[in-house]
Coordinates of C-alpha atoms in Angstrom, one line a residue:
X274 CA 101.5 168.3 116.1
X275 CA 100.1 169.2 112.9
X276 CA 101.5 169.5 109.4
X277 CA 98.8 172.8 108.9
X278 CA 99.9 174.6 111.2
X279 CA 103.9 173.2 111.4
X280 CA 104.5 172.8 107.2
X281 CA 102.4 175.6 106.2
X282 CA 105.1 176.2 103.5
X283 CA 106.5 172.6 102.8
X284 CA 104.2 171.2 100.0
X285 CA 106.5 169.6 97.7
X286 CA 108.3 168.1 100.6
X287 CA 104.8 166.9 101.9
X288 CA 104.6 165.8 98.3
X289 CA 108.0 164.3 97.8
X290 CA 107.6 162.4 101.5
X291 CA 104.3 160.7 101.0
X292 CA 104.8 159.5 97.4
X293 CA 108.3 157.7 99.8
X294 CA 105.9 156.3 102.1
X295 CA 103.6 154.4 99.3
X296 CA 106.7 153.5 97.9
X297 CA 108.3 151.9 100.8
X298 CA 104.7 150.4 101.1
X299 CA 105.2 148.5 98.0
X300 CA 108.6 147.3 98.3
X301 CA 107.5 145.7 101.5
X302 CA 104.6 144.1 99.7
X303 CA 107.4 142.9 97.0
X304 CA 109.5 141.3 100.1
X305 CA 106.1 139.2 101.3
X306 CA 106.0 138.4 98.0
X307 CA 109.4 137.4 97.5
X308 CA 109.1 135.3 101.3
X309 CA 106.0 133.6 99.7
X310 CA 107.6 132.5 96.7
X311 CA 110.7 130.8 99.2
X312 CA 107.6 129.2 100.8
X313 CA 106.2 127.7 97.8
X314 CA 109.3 126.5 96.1
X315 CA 110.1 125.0 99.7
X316 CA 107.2 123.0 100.2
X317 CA 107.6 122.1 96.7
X318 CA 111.3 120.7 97.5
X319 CA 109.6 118.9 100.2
X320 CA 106.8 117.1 98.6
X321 CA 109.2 115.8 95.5
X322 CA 111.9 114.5 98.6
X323 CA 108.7 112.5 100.0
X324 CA 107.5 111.4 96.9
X325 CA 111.3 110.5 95.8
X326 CA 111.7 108.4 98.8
X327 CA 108.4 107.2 98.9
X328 CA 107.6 105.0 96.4
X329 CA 104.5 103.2 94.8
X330 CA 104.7 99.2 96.2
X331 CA 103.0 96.3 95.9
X332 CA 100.8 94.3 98.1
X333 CA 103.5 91.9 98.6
X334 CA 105.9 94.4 99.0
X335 CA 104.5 96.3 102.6
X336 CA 107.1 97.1 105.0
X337 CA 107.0 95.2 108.5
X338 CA 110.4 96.0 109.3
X339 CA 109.8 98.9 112.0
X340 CA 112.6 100.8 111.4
X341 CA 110.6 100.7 107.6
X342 CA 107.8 101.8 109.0
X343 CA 108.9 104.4 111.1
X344 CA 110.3 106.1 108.1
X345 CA 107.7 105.9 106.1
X346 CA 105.8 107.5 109.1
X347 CA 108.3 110.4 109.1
X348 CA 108.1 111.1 105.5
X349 CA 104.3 111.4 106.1
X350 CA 105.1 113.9 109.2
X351 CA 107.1 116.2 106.2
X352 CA 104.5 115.7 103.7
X353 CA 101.9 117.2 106.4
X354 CA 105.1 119.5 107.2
X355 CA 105.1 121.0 103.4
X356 CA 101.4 121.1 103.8
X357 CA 101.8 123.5 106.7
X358 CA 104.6 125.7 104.1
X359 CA 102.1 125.6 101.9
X360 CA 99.4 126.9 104.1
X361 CA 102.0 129.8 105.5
X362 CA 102.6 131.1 101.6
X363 CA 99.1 131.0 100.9
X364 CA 97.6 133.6 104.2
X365 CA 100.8 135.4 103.7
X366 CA 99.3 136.0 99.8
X367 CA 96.0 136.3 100.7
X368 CA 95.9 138.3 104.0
X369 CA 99.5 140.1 103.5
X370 CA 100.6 140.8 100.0
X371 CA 97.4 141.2 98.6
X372 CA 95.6 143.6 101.4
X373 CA 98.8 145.9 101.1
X374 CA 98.1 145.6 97.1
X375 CA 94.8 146.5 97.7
X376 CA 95.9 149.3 100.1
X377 CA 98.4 150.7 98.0
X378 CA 96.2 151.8 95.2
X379 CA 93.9 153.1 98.0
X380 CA 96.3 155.4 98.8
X381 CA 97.9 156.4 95.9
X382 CA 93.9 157.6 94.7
X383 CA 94.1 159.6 98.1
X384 CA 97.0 160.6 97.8
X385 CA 96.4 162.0 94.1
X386 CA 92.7 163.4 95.4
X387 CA 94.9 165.5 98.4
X388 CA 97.7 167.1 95.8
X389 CA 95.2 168.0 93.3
X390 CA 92.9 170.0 95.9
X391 CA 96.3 172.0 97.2
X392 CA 97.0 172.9 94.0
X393 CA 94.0 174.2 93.3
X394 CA 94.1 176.1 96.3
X395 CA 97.3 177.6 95.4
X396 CA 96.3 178.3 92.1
X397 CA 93.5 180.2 92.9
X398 CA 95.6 182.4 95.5
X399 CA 97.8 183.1 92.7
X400 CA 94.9 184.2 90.6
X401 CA 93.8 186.5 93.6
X402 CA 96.7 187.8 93.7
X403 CA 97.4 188.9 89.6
X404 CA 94.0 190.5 90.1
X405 CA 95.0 192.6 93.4
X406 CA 98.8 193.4 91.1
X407 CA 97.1 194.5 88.1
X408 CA 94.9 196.4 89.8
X409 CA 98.0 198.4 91.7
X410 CA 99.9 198.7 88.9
X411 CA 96.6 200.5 86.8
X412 CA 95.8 202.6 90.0
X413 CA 99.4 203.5 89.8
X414 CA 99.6 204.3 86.2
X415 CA 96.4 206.3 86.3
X416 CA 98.3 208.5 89.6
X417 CA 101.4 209.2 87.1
X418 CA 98.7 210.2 84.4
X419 CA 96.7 212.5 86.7
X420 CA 100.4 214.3 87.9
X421 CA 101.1 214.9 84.1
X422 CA 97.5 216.4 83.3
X423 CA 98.0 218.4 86.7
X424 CA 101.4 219.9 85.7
X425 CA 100.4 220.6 82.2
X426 CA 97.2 222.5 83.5
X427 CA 99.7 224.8 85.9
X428 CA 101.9 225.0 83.2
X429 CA 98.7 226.8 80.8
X430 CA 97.2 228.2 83.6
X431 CA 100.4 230.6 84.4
X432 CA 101.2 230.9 81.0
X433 CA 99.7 234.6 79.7
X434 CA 100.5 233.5 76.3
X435 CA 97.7 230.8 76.6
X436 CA 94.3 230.9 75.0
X437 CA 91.6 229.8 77.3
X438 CA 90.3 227.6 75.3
X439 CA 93.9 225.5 75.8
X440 CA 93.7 226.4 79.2
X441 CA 90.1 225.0 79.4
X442 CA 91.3 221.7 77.9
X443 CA 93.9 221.2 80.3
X444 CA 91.5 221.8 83.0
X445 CA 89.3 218.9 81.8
X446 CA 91.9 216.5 81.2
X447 CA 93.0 216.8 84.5
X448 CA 89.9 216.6 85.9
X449 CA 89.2 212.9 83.7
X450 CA 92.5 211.6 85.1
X451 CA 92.1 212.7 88.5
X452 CA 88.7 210.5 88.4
X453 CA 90.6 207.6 86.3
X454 CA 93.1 207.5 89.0
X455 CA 90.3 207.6 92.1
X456 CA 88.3 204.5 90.3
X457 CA 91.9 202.6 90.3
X458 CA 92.6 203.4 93.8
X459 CA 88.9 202.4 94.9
X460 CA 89.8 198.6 92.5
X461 CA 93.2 198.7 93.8
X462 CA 92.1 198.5 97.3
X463 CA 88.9 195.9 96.8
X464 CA 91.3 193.5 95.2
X465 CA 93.6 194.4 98.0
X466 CA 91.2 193.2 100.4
X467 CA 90.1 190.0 98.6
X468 CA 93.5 189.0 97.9
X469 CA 94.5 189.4 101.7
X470 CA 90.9 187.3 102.6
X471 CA 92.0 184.6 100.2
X472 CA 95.6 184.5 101.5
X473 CA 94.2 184.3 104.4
X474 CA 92.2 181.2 104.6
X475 CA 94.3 179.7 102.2
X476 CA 97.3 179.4 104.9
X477 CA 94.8 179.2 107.8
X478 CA 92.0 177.0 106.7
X479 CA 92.6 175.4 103.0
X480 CA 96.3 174.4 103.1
X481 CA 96.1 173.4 106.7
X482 CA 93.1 170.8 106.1
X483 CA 94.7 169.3 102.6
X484 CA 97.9 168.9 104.8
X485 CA 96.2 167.1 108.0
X486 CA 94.5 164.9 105.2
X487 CA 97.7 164.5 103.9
X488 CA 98.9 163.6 107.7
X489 CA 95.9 161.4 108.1
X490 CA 96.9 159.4 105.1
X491 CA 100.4 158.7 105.9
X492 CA 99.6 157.8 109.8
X493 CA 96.8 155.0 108.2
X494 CA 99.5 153.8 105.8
X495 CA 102.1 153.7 109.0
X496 CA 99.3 151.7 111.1
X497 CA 99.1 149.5 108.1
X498 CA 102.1 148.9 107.7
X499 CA 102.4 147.9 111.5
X500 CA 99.1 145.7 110.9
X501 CA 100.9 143.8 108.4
X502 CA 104.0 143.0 109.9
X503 CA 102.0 141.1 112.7
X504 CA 99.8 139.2 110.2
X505 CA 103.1 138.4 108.8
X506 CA 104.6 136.5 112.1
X507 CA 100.7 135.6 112.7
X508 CA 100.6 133.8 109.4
X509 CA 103.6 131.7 110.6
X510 CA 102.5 131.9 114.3
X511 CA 99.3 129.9 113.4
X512 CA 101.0 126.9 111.7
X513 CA 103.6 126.2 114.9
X514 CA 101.1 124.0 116.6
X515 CA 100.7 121.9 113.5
X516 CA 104.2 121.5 113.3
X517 CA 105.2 121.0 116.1
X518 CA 102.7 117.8 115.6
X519 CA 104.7 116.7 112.7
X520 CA 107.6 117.0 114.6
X521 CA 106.6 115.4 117.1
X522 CA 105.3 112.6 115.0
X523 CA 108.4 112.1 113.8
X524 CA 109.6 111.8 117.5
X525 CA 107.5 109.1 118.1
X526 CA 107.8 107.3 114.7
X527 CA 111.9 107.3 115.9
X528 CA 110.8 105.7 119.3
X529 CA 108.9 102.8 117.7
X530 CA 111.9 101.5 116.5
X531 CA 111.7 98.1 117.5
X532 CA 115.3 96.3 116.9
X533 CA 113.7 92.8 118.3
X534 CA 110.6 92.8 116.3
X535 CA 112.8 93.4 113.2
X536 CA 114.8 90.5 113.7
X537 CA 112.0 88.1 114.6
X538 CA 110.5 89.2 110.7
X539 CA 113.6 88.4 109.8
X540 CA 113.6 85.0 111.0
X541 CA 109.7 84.7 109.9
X542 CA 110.7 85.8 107.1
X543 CA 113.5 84.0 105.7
X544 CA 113.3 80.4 107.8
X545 CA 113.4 77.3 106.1
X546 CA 112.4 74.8 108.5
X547 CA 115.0 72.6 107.6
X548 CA 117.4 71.1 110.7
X549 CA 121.4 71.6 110.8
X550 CA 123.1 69.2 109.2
X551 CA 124.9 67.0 111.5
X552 CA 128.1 65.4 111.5
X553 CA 129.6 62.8 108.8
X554 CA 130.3 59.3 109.5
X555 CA 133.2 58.0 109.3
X556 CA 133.6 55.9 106.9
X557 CA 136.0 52.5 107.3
X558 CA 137.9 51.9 104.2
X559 CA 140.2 49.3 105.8
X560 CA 137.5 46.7 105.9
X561 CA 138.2 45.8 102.4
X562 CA 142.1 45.0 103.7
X563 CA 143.0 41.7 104.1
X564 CA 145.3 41.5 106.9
X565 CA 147.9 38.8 107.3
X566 CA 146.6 37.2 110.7
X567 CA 148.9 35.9 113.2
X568 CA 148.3 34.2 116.7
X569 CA 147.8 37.6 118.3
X570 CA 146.2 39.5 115.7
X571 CA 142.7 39.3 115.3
X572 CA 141.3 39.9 111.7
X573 CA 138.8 42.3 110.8
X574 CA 135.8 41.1 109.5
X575 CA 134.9 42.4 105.9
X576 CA 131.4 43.7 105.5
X577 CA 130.7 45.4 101.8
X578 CA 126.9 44.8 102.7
X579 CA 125.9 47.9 104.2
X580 CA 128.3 50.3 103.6
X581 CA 127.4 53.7 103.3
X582 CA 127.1 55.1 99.9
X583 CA 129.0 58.2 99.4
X584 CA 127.1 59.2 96.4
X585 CA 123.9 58.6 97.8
X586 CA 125.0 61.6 100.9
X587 CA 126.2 63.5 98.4
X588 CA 123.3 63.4 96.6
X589 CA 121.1 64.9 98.7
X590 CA 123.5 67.6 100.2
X591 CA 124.3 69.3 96.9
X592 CA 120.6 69.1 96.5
X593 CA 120.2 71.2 99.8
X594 CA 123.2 74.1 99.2
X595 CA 120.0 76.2 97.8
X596 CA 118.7 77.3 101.2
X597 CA 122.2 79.1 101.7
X598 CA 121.3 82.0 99.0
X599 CA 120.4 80.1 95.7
X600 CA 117.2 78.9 95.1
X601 CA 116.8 76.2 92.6
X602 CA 116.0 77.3 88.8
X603 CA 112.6 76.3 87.3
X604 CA 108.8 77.7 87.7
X605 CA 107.2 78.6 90.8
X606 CA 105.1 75.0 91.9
X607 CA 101.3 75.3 92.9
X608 CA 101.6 73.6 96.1
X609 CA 104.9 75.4 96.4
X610 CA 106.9 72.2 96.7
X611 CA 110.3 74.5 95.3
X612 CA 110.2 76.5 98.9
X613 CA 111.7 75.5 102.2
X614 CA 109.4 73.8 104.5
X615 CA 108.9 76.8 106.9
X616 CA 108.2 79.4 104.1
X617 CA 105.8 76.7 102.3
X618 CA 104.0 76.5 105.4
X619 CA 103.7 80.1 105.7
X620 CA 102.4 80.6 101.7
X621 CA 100.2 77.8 102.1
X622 CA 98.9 79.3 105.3
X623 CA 98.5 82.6 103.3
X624 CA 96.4 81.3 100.4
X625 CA 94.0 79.1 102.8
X626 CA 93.1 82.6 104.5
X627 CA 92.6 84.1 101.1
X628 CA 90.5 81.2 99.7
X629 CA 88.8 81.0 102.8
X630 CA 87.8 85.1 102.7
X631 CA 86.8 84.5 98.9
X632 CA 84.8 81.3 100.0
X633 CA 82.7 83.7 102.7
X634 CA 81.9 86.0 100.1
X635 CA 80.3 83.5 97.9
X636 CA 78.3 82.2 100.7
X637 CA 76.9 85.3 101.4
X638 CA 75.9 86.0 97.6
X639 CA 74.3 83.0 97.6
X640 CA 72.3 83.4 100.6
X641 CA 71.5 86.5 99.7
X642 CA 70.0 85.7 96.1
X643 CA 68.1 82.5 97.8
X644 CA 66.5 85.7 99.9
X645 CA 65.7 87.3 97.0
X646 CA 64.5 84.3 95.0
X647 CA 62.3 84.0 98.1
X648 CA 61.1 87.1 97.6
X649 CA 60.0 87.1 94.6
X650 CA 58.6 83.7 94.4
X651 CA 56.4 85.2 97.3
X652 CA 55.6 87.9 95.4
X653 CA 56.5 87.9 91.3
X654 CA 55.4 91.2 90.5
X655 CA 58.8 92.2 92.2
X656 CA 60.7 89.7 89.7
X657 CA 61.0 86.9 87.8
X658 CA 62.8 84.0 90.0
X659 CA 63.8 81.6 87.3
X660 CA 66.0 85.2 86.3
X661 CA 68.5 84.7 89.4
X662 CA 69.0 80.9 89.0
X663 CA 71.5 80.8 86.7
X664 CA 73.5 83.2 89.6
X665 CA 73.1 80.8 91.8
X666 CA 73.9 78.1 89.7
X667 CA 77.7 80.0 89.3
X668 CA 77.6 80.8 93.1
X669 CA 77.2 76.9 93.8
X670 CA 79.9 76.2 91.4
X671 CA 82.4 78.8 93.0
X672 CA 82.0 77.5 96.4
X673 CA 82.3 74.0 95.5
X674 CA 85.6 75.3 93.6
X675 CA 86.8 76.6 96.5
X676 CA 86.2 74.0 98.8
X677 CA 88.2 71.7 96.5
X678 CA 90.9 74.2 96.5
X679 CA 90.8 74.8 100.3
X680 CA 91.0 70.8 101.1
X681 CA 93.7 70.7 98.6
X682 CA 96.1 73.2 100.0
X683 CA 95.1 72.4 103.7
X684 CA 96.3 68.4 102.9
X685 CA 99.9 70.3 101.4
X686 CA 99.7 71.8 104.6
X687 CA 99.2 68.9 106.9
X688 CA 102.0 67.1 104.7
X689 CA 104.4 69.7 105.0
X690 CA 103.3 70.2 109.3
X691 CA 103.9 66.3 109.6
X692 CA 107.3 66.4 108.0
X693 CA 108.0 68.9 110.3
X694 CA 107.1 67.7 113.6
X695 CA 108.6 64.2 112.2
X696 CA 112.0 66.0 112.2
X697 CA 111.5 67.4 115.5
X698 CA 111.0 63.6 116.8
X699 CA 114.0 62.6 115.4
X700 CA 116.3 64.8 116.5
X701 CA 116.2 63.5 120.3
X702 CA 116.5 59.7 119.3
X703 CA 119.5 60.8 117.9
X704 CA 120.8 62.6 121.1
X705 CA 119.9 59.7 123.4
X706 CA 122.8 57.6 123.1
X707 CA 125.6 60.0 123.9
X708 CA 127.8 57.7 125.1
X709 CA 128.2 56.3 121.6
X710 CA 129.8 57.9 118.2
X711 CA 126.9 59.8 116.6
X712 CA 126.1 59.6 112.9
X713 CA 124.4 62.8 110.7
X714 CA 121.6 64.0 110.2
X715 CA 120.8 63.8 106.6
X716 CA 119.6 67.0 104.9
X717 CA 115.7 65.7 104.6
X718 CA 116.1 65.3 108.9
X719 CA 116.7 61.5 108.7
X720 CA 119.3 60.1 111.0
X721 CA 122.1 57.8 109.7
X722 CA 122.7 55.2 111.8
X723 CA 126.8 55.4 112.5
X724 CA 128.9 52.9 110.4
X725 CA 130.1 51.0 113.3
X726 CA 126.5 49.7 113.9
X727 CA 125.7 49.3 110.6
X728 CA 126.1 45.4 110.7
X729 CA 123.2 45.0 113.7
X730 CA 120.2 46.7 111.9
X731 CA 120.5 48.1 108.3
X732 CA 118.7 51.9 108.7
X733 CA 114.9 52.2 108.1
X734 CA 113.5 54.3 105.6
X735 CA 111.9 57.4 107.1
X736 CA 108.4 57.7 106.0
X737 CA 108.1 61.4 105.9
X738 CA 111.3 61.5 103.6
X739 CA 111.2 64.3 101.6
X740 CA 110.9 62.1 98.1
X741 CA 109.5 65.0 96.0
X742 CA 111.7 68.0 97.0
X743 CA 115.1 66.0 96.5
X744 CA 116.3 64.1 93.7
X745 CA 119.4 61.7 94.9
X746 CA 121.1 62.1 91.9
X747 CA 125.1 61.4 91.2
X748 CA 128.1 64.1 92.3
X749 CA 128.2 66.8 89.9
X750 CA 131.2 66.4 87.7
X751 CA 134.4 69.0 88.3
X752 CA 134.6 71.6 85.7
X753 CA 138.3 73.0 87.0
X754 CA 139.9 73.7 90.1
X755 CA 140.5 76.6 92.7
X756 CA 142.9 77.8 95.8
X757 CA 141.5 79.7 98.6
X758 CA 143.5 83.0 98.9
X759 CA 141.9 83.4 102.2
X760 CA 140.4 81.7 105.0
X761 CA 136.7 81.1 105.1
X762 CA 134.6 79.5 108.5
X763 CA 131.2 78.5 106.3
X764 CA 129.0 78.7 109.2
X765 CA 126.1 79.8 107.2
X766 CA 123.8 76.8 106.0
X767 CA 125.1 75.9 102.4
X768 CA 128.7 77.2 102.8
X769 CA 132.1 75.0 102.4
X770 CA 134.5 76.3 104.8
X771 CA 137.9 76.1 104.1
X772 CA 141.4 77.1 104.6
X773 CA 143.8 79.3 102.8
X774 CA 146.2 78.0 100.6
X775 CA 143.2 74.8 99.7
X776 CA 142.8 73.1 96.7
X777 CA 139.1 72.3 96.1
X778 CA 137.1 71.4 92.8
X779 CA 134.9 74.0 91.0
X780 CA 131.0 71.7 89.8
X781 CA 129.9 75.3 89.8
X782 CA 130.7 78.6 88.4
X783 CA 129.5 81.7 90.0
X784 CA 126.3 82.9 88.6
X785 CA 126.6 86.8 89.4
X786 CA 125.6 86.5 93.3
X787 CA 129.4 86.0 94.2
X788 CA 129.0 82.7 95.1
X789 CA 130.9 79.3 93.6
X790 CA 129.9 76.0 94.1
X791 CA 132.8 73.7 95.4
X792 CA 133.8 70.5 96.6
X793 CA 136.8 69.3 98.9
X794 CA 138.4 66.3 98.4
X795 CA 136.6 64.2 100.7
X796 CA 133.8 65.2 98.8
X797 CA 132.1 67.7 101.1
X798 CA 129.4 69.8 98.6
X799 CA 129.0 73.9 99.4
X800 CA 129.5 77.4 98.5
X801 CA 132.8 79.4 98.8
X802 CA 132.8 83.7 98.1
X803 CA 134.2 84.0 94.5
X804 CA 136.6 86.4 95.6
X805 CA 138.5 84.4 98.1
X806 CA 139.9 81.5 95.6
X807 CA 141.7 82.1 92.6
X808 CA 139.9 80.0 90.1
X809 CA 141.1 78.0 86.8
X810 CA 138.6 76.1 84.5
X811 CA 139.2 73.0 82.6
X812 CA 137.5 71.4 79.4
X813 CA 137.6 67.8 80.1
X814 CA 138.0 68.0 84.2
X815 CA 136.4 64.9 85.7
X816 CA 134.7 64.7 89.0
X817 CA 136.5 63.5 91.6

């Protein structure tokens, strides 16, 4: 169906209806534009949420915990994610907004090109036709001119008053208009004809081809429009695969969640390598009695020489309430003497691999200048060799600094594996004779022998004693008092348990981790929660 032949006499609604279509072109190209901007300022979003959760770390401070690492393996699935946003706002710029841009002006020119041609044509009918109406309205004046000059010529002729010359006169004029009025008629009718030509292929031929150009136009711009509404869903279409990666990168990451391997970091991570402390001796006070024999009683033997100094046990406990939760106060030791034994292993460990990597990488500078002193001692135009000597000379010096480093940390590291293994000896001898009342284990791993036995062999020094990580100095004096609002078990190495309603002594106040140092009456060393005991400090408290 065709607009020619159909809208013939519709051009300002052909005009109206195609200046609606570029429009509604545009406003479309304003919503992909709108739609990219969402994109953008979404992948935006995302990128600042990865980099927010995401932050810059240390060497020392890599995740291992799986759960860590499958989240940082997410937030790299949404970075690629935003990537993907990204990606989907710029085809939908390039291949969308801009190509219906570009397309819009097209057909505006068109459009323009279309309207001015039918108005020519119409313009040019109307011409045609103010020359066929002039020429009408002249033939018809020159008709009413000719029946004047007619009617006065009768009017002489049949008057016998007339002269002949007037009669004469009249005759001529009418004569002159009669030919006026024939020329008209004869332009009258050729303008006639043209006009109804013109007319003529201007509502068969002209206005029907600027209107199927105008038809032509507004099908391409509806095929567009069609074209572009696919390459919008394309543009997203594209990117699904990729996402769906992401997503199901993120799927996996959540399946490598390893609740096991986290908690044997955690034990790798935070284990001292010190044993549980064992039980306390008890400790016989009534040997310093002196009971009234009789013929049935049998006196107890006094025996001061190998009793068990309380201050010496104490001594060493409080020394060991660190591994709990506070570590001692003072600067970080080269052969990191101030750490548990099992995390001193583990640093020790860590710097013998380091100085061992650094130590293979001096070798192989040396070898490789002793090549190239080769070389050009075999051939000197290539070099001087006395130039790389004093290289060498540093090379040598590095290695040998490392090796002395390397012997010095593995000897810290047999030490502290001795001790070890030492303490995992002892721990059986201790468990041999059940059938008699154990003594402790002291916090270095040494076993006290138990007080009843105490007068057959006095206890031997334990070589691998830990003499430089433990001071055995005095109780630490009382500085106030507290009562336990609550009930506390201390099963966590380092912690006084205790029951509600106790009295204890403070020898430590809280130093912002929420933990107070106490001690019981039967002088029993540990940490209590500051917020179960109710605490009162005194000026001149003594120890107990």
């Amino acid at each position: 169906m065709s607009w020619g032949t159909e809208l013939w006499d519709q051009f300002d609604n052909l005009e109206k209806h195609t200046q609606w279509g570029i429009d509604f072109l545009e406003r479309y190209a304003k919503f992909v534009k709108e739609r990219m901007e969402i994109e953008q300022n979404y992948a935006k979003q995302l990128r600042n949420l990865v980099k927010k959760y995401c932050p810059k770390r240390s060497k020392d401070e890599e995740p291992r915990f799986s759960s860590l690492l499958s989240f940082y393996t997410i937030l790299n699935e949404l970075n690629d994610y935003a990537g993907q946003r990204e990606v989907v706002a710029e085809e939908m710029g390039h291949k969308v907004y801009g190509e219906l841009m570009r397309y819009s002006q097209e057909l505006k020119s068109e459009r323009k090109h279309h309207l001015q041609e039918g108005r020519k044509a119409q313009q040019y009918l109307d011409h045609c036709w103010k020359q066929m109406d002039n020429s009408k309205k002249k033939f018809e004046r020159e008709c009413r001119e000719a029946e004047k000059a007619q009617m006065s010529y009768e009017r002489l002729d049949n008057d016998i008053n007339a002269t002949k010359s007037e009669v004469e006169k009249a005759k001529s004029q009418l004569y002159l208009r009669t030919h006026m009025a024939d020329e008209s008629k004869n332009e009258y009718a050729a303008q006639l004809q043209n006009f109804n030509g013109e007319q003529w292929k201007h509502f068969n031929v002209a206005i029907p081809q600027i209107f199927k150009n105008l038809q032509d136009m507004d099908s391409r711009r509806t095929v567009k429009l069609g074209e572009t509404y696919k390459s919008f869903a394309d543009v997203e279409r594209r990117v699904i695969p990729i996402i769906s990666k992401c997503l199901e990168g993120m799927v996996s990451a959540a399946k490598s969640v390893d609740d096991r391997r986290d908690s044997l970091i955690v034990v790798e991570s935070f284990k001292s390598g010190f044993e549980p402390p064992g039980d306390f001796p008890f400790e016989d006070f009534s040997q310093n009695i002196y009971r009234s024999g009789s013929d049935g009683t049998i006196s107890t033997p006094k025996i001061d020489t190998m009793k068990t100094d309380p201050k010496h046990s104490l001594g060493k406990a409080k020394n060991k309430l660190w591994l709990f939760g506070k570590k001692p106060k003072g600067p970080a030791l080269e052969d990191f003497s101030h750490l548990p034994p099992e995390q001193r292993r583990k640093k020790l460990q860590q710097r013998i691999d380091e100085l061992n990597k650094e130590l293979q990488k001096e070798v192989d500078q040396r070898d490789a200048l002793n090549k190239m002193k080769d070389v050009y001692e075999k051939s000197p135009q290539m070099g001087d060799p006395g130039s790389l000597q004093p290289k060498i000379a540093e090379t040598i010096s590095n290695i040998e600094r490392l090796r002395v480093e390397i012997h010095k940390n593995e000897a810290w590291l047999s030490e502290v594996e001795g001790k070890q293994s030492a303490r995992g000896d002892r721990r059986p001898s201790a468990e041999v004779n059940h059938h008699t009342p154990h003594g402790r284990e002291s916090p270095e791993g040494s076993y006290t022998e138990d007080p009843s036995q105490e007068h057959r062999s006095p206890p031997q020094p334990d070589p691998h004693e830990f003499d430089d990580e433990f001071d055995d100095d005095d109780p630490l004096p009382a500085i106030g008092h507290c009562k336990a609002l609550y009930a506390f078990d201390g099963q966590n190495e380092g912690t006084l348990a205790m029951k509600e309603g106790e009295v204890l002594y403070i020898i430590e106040e809280d130093k912002g981790d929420g933990w107070t140092r106490a001690r019981k009456q039967g002088g029993e060393e540990g940490y209590v929660p500051t917020s179960y005991v109710d605490i009162t400090l005194e000026k001149n408290s003594k120890g107990s």
